[in-house]
Coordinates of C-alpha atoms and ligand atoms in Angstrom, one line a residue:
X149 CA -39.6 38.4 -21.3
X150 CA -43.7 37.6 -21.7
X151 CA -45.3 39.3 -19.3
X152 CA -48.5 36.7 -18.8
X153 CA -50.2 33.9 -20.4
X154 CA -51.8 36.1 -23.0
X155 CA -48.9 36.7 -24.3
X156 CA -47.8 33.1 -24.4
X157 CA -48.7 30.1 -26.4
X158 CA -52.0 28.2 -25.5
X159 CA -51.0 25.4 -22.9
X160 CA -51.3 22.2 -25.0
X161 CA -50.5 20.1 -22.5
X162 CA -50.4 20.7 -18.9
X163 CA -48.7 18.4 -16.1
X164 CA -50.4 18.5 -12.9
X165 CA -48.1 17.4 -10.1
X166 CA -49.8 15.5 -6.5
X167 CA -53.3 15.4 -9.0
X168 CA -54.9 12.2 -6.9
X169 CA -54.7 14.7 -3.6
X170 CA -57.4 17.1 -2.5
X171 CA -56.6 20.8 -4.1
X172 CA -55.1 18.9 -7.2
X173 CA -58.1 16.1 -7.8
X174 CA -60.4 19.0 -7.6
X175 CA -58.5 21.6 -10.0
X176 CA -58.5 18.6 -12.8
X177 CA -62.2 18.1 -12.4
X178 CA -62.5 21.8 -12.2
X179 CA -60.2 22.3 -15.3
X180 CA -61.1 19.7 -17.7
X181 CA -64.8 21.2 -17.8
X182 CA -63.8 24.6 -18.4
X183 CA -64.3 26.1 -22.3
X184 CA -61.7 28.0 -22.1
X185 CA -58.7 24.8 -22.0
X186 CA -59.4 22.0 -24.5
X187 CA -55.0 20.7 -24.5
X188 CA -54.4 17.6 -22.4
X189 CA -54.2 17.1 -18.5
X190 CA -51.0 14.9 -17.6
X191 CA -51.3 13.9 -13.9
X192 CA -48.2 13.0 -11.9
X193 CA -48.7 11.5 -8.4
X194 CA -46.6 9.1 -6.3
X195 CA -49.8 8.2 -4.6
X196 CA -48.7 8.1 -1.1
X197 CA -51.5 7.2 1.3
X198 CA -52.8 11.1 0.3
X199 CA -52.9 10.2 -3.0
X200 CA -56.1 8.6 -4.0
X201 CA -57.1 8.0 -7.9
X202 CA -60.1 7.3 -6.9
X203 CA -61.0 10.8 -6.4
X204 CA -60.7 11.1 -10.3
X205 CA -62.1 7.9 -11.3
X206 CA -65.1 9.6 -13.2
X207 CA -62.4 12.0 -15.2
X208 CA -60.2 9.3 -15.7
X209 CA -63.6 7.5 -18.0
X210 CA -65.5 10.4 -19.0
X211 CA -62.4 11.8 -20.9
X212 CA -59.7 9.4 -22.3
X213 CA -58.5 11.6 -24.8
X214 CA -57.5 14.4 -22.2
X215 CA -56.8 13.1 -19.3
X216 CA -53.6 10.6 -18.8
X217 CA -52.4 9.3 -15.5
X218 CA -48.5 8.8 -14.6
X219 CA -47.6 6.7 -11.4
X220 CA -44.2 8.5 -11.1
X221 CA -42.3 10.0 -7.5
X222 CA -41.1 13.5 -8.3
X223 CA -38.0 12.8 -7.0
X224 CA -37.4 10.6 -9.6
X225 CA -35.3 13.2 -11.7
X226 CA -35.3 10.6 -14.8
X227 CA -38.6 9.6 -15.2
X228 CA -39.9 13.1 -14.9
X229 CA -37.8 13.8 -17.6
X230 CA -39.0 10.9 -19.3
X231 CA -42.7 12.2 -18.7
X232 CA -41.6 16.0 -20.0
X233 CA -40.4 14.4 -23.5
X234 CA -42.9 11.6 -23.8
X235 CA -45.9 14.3 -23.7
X236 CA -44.3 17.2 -24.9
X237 CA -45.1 19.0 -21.6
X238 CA -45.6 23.2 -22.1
X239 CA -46.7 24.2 -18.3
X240 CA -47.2 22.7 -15.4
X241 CA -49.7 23.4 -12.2
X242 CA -47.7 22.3 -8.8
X243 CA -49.1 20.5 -6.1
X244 CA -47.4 17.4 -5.1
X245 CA -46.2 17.8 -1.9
X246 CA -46.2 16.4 1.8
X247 CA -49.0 18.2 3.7
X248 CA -49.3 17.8 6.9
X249 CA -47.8 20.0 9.9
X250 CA -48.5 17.0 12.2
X251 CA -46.8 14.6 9.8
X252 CA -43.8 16.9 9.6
X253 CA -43.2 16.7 13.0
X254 CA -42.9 12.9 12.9
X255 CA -41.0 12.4 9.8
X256 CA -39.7 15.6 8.7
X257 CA -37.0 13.7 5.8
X258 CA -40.5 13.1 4.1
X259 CA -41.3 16.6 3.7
X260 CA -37.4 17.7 2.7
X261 CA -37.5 15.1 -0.3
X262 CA -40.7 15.6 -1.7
X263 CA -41.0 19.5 -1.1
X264 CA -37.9 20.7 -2.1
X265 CA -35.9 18.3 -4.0
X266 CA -39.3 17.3 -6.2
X267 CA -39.9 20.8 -6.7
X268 CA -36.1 20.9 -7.9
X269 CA -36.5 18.3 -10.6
X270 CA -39.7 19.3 -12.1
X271 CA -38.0 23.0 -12.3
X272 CA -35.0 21.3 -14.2
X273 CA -37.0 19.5 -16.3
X274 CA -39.0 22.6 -17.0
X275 CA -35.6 24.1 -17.7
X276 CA -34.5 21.5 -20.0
X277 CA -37.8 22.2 -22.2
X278 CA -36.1 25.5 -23.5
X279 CA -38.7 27.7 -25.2
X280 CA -41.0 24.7 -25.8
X281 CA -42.4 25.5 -21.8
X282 CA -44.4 28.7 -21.0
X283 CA -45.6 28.2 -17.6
X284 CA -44.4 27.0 -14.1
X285 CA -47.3 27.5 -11.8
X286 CA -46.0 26.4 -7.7
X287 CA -49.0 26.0 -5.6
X288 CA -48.1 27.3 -2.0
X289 CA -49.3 28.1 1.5
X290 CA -49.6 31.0 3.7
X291 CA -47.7 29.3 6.3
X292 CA -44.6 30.4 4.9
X293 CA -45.3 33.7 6.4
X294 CA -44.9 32.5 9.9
X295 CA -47.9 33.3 13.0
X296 CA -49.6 36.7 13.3
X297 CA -50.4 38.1 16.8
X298 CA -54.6 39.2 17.2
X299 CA -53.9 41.8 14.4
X300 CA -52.5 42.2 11.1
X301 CA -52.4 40.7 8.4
X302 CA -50.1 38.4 4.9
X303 CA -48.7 40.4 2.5
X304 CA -47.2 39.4 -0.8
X305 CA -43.9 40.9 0.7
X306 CA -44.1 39.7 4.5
X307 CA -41.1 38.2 5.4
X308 CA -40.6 34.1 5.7
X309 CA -40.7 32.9 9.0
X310 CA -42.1 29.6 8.4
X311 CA -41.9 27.7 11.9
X312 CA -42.8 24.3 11.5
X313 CA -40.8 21.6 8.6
X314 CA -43.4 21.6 6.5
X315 CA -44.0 25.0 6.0
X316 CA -39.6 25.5 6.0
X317 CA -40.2 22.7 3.0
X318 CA -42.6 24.9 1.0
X319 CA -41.0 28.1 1.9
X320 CA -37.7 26.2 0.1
X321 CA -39.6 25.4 -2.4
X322 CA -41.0 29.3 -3.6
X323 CA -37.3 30.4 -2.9
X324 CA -36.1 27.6 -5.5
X325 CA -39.0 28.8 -7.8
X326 CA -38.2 32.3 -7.6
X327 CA -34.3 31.9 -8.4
X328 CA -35.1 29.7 -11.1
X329 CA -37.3 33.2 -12.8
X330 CA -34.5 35.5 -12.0
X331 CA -31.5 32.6 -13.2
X332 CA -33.0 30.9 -15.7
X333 CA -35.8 32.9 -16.9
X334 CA -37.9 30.4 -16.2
X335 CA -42.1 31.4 -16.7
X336 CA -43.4 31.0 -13.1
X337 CA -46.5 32.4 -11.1
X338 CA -46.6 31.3 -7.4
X339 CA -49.8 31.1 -5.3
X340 CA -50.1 31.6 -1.4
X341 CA -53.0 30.3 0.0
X342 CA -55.0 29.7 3.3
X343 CA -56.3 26.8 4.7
X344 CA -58.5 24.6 1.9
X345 CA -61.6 22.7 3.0
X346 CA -64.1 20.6 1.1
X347 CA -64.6 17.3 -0.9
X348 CA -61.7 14.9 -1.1
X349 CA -60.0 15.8 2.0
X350 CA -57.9 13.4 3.5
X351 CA -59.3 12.5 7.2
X352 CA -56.4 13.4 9.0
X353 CA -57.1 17.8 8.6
X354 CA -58.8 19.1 10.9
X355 CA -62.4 19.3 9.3
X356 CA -62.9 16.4 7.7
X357 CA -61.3 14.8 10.7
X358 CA -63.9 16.3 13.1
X359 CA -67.1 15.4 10.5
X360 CA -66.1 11.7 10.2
X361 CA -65.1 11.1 14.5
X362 CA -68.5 12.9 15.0
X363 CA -70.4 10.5 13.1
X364 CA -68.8 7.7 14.6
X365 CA -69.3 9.0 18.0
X366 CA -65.6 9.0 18.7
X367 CA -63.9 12.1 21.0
X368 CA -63.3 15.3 18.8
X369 CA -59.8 16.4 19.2
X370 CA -58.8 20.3 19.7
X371 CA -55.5 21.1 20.0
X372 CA -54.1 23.4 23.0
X373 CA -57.0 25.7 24.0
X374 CA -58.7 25.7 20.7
X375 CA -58.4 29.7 20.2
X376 CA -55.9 29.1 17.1
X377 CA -57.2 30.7 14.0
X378 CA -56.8 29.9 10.2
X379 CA -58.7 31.7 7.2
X380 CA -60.8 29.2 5.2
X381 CA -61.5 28.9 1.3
X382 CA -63.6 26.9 0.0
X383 CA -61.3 24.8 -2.2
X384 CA -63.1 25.4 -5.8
X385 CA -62.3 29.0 -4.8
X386 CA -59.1 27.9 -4.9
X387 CA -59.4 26.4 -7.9
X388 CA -60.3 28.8 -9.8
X389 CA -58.1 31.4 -8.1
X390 CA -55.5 28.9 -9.8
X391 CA -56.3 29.3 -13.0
X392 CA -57.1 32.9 -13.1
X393 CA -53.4 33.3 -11.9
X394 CA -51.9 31.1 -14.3
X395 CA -54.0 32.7 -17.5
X396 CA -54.0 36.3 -16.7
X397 CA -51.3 36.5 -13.4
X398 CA -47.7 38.3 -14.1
X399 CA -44.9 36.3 -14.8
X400 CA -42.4 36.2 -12.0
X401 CA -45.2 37.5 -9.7
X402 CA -46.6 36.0 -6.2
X403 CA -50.7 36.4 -5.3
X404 CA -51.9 35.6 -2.1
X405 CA -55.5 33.5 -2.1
X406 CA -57.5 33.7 0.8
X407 CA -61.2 33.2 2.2
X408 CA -62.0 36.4 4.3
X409 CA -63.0 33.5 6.8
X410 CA -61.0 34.1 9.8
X411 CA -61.8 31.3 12.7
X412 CA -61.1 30.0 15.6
X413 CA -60.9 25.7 15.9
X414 CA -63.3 25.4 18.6
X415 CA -65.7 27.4 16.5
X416 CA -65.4 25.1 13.2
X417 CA -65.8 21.9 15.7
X418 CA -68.8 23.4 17.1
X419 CA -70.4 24.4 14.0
X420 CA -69.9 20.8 12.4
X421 CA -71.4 19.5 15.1
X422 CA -74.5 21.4 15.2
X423 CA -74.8 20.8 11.6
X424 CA -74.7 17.2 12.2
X425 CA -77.3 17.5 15.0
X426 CA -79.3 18.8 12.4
X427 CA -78.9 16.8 9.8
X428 CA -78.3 13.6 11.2
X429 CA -79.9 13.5 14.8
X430 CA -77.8 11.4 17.1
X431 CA -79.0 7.9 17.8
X432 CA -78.3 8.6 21.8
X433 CA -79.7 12.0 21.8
X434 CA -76.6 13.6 23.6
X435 CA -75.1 16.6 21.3
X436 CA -71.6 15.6 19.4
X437 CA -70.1 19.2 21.3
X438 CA -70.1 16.3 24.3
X439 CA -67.5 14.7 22.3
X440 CA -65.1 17.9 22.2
X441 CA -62.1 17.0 23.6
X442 CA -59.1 19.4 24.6
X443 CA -55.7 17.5 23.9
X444 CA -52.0 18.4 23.9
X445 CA -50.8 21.5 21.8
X446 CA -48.7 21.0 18.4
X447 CA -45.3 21.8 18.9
X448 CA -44.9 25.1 17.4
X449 CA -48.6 25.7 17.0
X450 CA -48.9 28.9 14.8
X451 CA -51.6 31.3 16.5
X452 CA -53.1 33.1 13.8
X453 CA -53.4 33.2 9.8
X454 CA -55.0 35.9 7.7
X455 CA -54.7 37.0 4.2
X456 CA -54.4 39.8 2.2
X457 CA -55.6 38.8 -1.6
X458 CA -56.4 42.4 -2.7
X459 CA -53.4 42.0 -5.2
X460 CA -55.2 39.0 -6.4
X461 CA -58.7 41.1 -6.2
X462 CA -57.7 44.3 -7.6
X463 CA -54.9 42.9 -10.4
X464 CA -56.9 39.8 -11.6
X465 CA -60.5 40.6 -10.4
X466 CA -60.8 37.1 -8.3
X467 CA -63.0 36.9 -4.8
X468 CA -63.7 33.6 -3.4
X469 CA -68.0 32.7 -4.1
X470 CA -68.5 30.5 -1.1
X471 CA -69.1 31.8 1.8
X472 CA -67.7 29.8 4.9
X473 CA -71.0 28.7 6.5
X474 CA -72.7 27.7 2.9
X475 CA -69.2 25.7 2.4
X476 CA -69.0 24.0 5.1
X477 CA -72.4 22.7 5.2
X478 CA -72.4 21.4 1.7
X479 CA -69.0 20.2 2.9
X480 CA -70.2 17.6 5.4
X481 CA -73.2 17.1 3.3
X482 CA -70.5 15.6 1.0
X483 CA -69.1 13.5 3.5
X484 CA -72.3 12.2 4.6
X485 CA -73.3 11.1 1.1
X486 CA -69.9 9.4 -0.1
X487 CA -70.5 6.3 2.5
X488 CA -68.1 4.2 -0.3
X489 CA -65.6 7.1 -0.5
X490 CA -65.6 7.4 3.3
X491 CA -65.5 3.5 3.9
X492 CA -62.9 2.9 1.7
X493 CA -60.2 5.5 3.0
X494 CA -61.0 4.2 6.8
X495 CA -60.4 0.8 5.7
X496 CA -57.4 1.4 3.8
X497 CA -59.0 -0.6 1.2
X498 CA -58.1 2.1 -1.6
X499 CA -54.4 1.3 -0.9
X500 CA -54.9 -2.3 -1.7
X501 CA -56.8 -1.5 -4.5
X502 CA -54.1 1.1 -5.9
X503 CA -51.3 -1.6 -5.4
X504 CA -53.8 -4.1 -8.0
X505 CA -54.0 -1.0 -10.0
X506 CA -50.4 0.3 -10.2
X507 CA -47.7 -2.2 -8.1
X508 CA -46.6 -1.2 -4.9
Ligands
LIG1495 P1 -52.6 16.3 -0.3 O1 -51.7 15.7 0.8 O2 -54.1 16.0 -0.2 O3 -52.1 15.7 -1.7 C1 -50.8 15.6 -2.1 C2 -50.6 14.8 -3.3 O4 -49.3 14.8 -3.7 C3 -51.1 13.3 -3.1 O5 -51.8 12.9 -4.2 C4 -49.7 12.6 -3.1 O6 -49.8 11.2 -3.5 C5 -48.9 13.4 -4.0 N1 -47.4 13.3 -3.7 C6 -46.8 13.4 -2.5 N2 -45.5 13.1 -2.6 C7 -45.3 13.0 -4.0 C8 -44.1 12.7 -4.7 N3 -42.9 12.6 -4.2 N4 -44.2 12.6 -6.1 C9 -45.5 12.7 -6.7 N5 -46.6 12.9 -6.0 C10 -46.5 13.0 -4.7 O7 -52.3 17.8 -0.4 P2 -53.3 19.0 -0.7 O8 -53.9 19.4 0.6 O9 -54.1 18.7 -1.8 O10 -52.2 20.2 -1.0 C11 -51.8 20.3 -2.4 C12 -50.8 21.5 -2.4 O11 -51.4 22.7 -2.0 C13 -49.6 21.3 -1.6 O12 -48.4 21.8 -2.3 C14 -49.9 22.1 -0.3 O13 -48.6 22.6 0.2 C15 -50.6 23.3 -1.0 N6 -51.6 23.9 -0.1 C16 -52.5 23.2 0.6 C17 -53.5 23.8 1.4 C18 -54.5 23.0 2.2 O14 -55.2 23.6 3.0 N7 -54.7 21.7 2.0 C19 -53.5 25.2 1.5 C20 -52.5 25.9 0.8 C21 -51.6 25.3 0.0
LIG1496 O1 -52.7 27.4 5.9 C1 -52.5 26.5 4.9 C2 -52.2 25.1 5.4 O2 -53.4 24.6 6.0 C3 -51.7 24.2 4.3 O3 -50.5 24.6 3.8 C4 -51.5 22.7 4.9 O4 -51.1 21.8 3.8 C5 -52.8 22.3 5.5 O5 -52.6 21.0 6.1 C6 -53.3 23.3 6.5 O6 -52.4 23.3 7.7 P1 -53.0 23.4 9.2 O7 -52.0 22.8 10.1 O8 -53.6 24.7 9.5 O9 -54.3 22.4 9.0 P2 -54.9 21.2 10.0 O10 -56.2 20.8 9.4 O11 -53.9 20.2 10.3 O12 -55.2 22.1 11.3 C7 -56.1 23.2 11.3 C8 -56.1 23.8 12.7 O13 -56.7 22.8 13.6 C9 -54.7 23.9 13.3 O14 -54.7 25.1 14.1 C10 -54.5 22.7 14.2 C11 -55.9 22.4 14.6 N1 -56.2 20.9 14.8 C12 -55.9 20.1 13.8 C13 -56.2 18.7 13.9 C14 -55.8 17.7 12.8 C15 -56.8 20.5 16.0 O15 -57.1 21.3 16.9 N2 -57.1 19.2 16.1 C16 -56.8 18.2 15.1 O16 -57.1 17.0 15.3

């Protein structure tokens, strides 16, 4: 068996699954400028109300020749097929998934489709490529690994104890991958990674969330007592932690990705909101921290995430570059400057406008 990419054929042409969501719009425009890849970027997305092509809309004209969009669901087993054979498909980068904890509480059948069987059909289809396909790359989360007490810390080999259906969903998912590299044989690299933040975030996670109620003056909700704490990455860290696994990471091999930015909720609100003092004094005068609210805890509410990437660090020689306070100011910096962006997801006009585009 190849050990890594070096080994293997240069990816011609790469399918990027969920590539009109956050982590995925960015890694194309991350990708596509990078001198070391010069094949083709097929990008799969359903476009659910996550999915947004307008996120890409500058890739999509700026490079015709290497960049192709497919409206197709993953759990459409023939048309991804049809999509693997049409464009000769040699590796694909992961994403497409449902992503929200709060969302997988409401509609959990969502999360059980998309997740695991989607991730089912693109490994078959990868299958079905035979010795054409050198690279299955499934884009994961640390909440696999269930909720850490005030100490400790991830580990490649921490046991699942994924608590909530989404993260059950994904932790199907890597199992699926994994017997598909002992089975089958199947090329894979998986990638475990904390909680992403920056441009292109869907409003409904907690930062961008926070950045766009502040503006508007509306209340700024923190769940339970707000102590809960998540480990941040910038997400072009993530980005290119992505890549650096899928060129030079082991095959069959897991990496954990994380931001050495432990932090509690309250704190993030807090510091957006002071940011936004700054930057954009409020008309009233009255500090947005007024407009922290305490609501209702998520059922199931993991207490703590932190990461171990030292495999990552010491194997592959990745660190994350942004620190969490440079980040997050040039993240709400973003927000602030996309008014169109911003107006157009709060309107829901860029659903009406991908139904012209691609049919309901
Ligand atoms: P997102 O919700 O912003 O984007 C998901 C994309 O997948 C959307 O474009 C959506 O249209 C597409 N999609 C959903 N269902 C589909 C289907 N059935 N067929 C085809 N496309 C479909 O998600 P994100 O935050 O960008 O996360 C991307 C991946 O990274 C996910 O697998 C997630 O589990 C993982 N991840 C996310 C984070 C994070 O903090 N956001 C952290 C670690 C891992
Ligand atoms: O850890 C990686 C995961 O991070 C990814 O796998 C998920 O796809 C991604 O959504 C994210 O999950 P979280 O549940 O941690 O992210 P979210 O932004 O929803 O919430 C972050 C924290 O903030 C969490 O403790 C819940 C809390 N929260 C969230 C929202 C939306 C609030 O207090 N208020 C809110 O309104």
């Amino acid at each position: 068996m190849k050990k890594n990419i070096k080994d293997r054929v240069e990816i011609r042409n790469l399918l990027v699954t969920g590539g009109c969501g956050f982590i995925g719009s960015n890694f194309i425009r991350y990708l596509i400028k990078r001198d070391d890849f010069s094949g083709r970027i097929i990008n799969v997305d359903k476009l659910t109300y996550a999915g947004n092509p307008e996120n890409l809309a500058d890739i999509a004209s700026d490079y015709k020749a290497r960049y192709i969009f497919e409206k197709v669901d993953i759990c459409d087993i023939d048309k991804l097929e049809e999509v693997f054979k049409k464009y000769n498909i040699d590796a694909v980068c992961h994403f497409a998934a449902e992503s929200h904890v709060d969302r997988s509480i409401k509609t959990p059948g969502n999360f059980i489709q998309t997740n695991i069987i989607g991730t089912f059909n693109l490994l078959e289809a990868a299958k079905s490529r035979g010795e054409m396909f050198c690279l299955f790359h499934h884009v994961s989360t640390d909440e696999v690994y269930g909720s850490l007490g005030a100490k400790g810390l991830f580990y490649e080999d921490t046991p699942y104890r994924p608590n909530s259906p989404y993260s059950a969903s994904k932790a199907a998912s890597d199992h699926l991958v994994r017997a598909y590299y002992k089975t089958f044989g199947t090329p894979v690299t998986v990638s475990n990674c904390s909680n992403n933040y920056g441009p292109y975030q869907f409003p409904e996670k907690l930062i961008p969330l926070v950045i766009l109620n502040a503006l508007d003056g509306k209340p700024l909700p923190v769940y339970g007592d707000g102590k809960n704490v998540r480990d941040w990455l910038y997400v072009e860290d993530h980005c290119e932690a992505i890549w650096t696994i899928m060129m030079s990471g082991n095959i069959g091999q897991t990496y954990n990705v994380g931001g050495n930015a432990e932090m509690e909720n309250i704190l993030i609100v807090q510091m957006i909101c002071d940011i936004l003092d700054e930057i954009k004094p409020p008309a009233d005068g009255k500090p947005r921290r007024n407009l922290i609210t305490f609501v209702k805890d998520r059922p199931g509410h993991d207490r703590r995430y932190a990461i171990d990437f030292s495999k990552l660090k010491k194997e592959l020689g990745w660190s994350p570059k942004e620190s969490f306070k440079s980040g997050l100011r040039k993240t709400v910096n973003w927000y602030l400057n996309q008014s169109k962006w911003v107006a157009n997801i709060r309107t829901g006009a860029y659903q009406s406008w991908m139904e012209e585009q691609y049919g309901s």
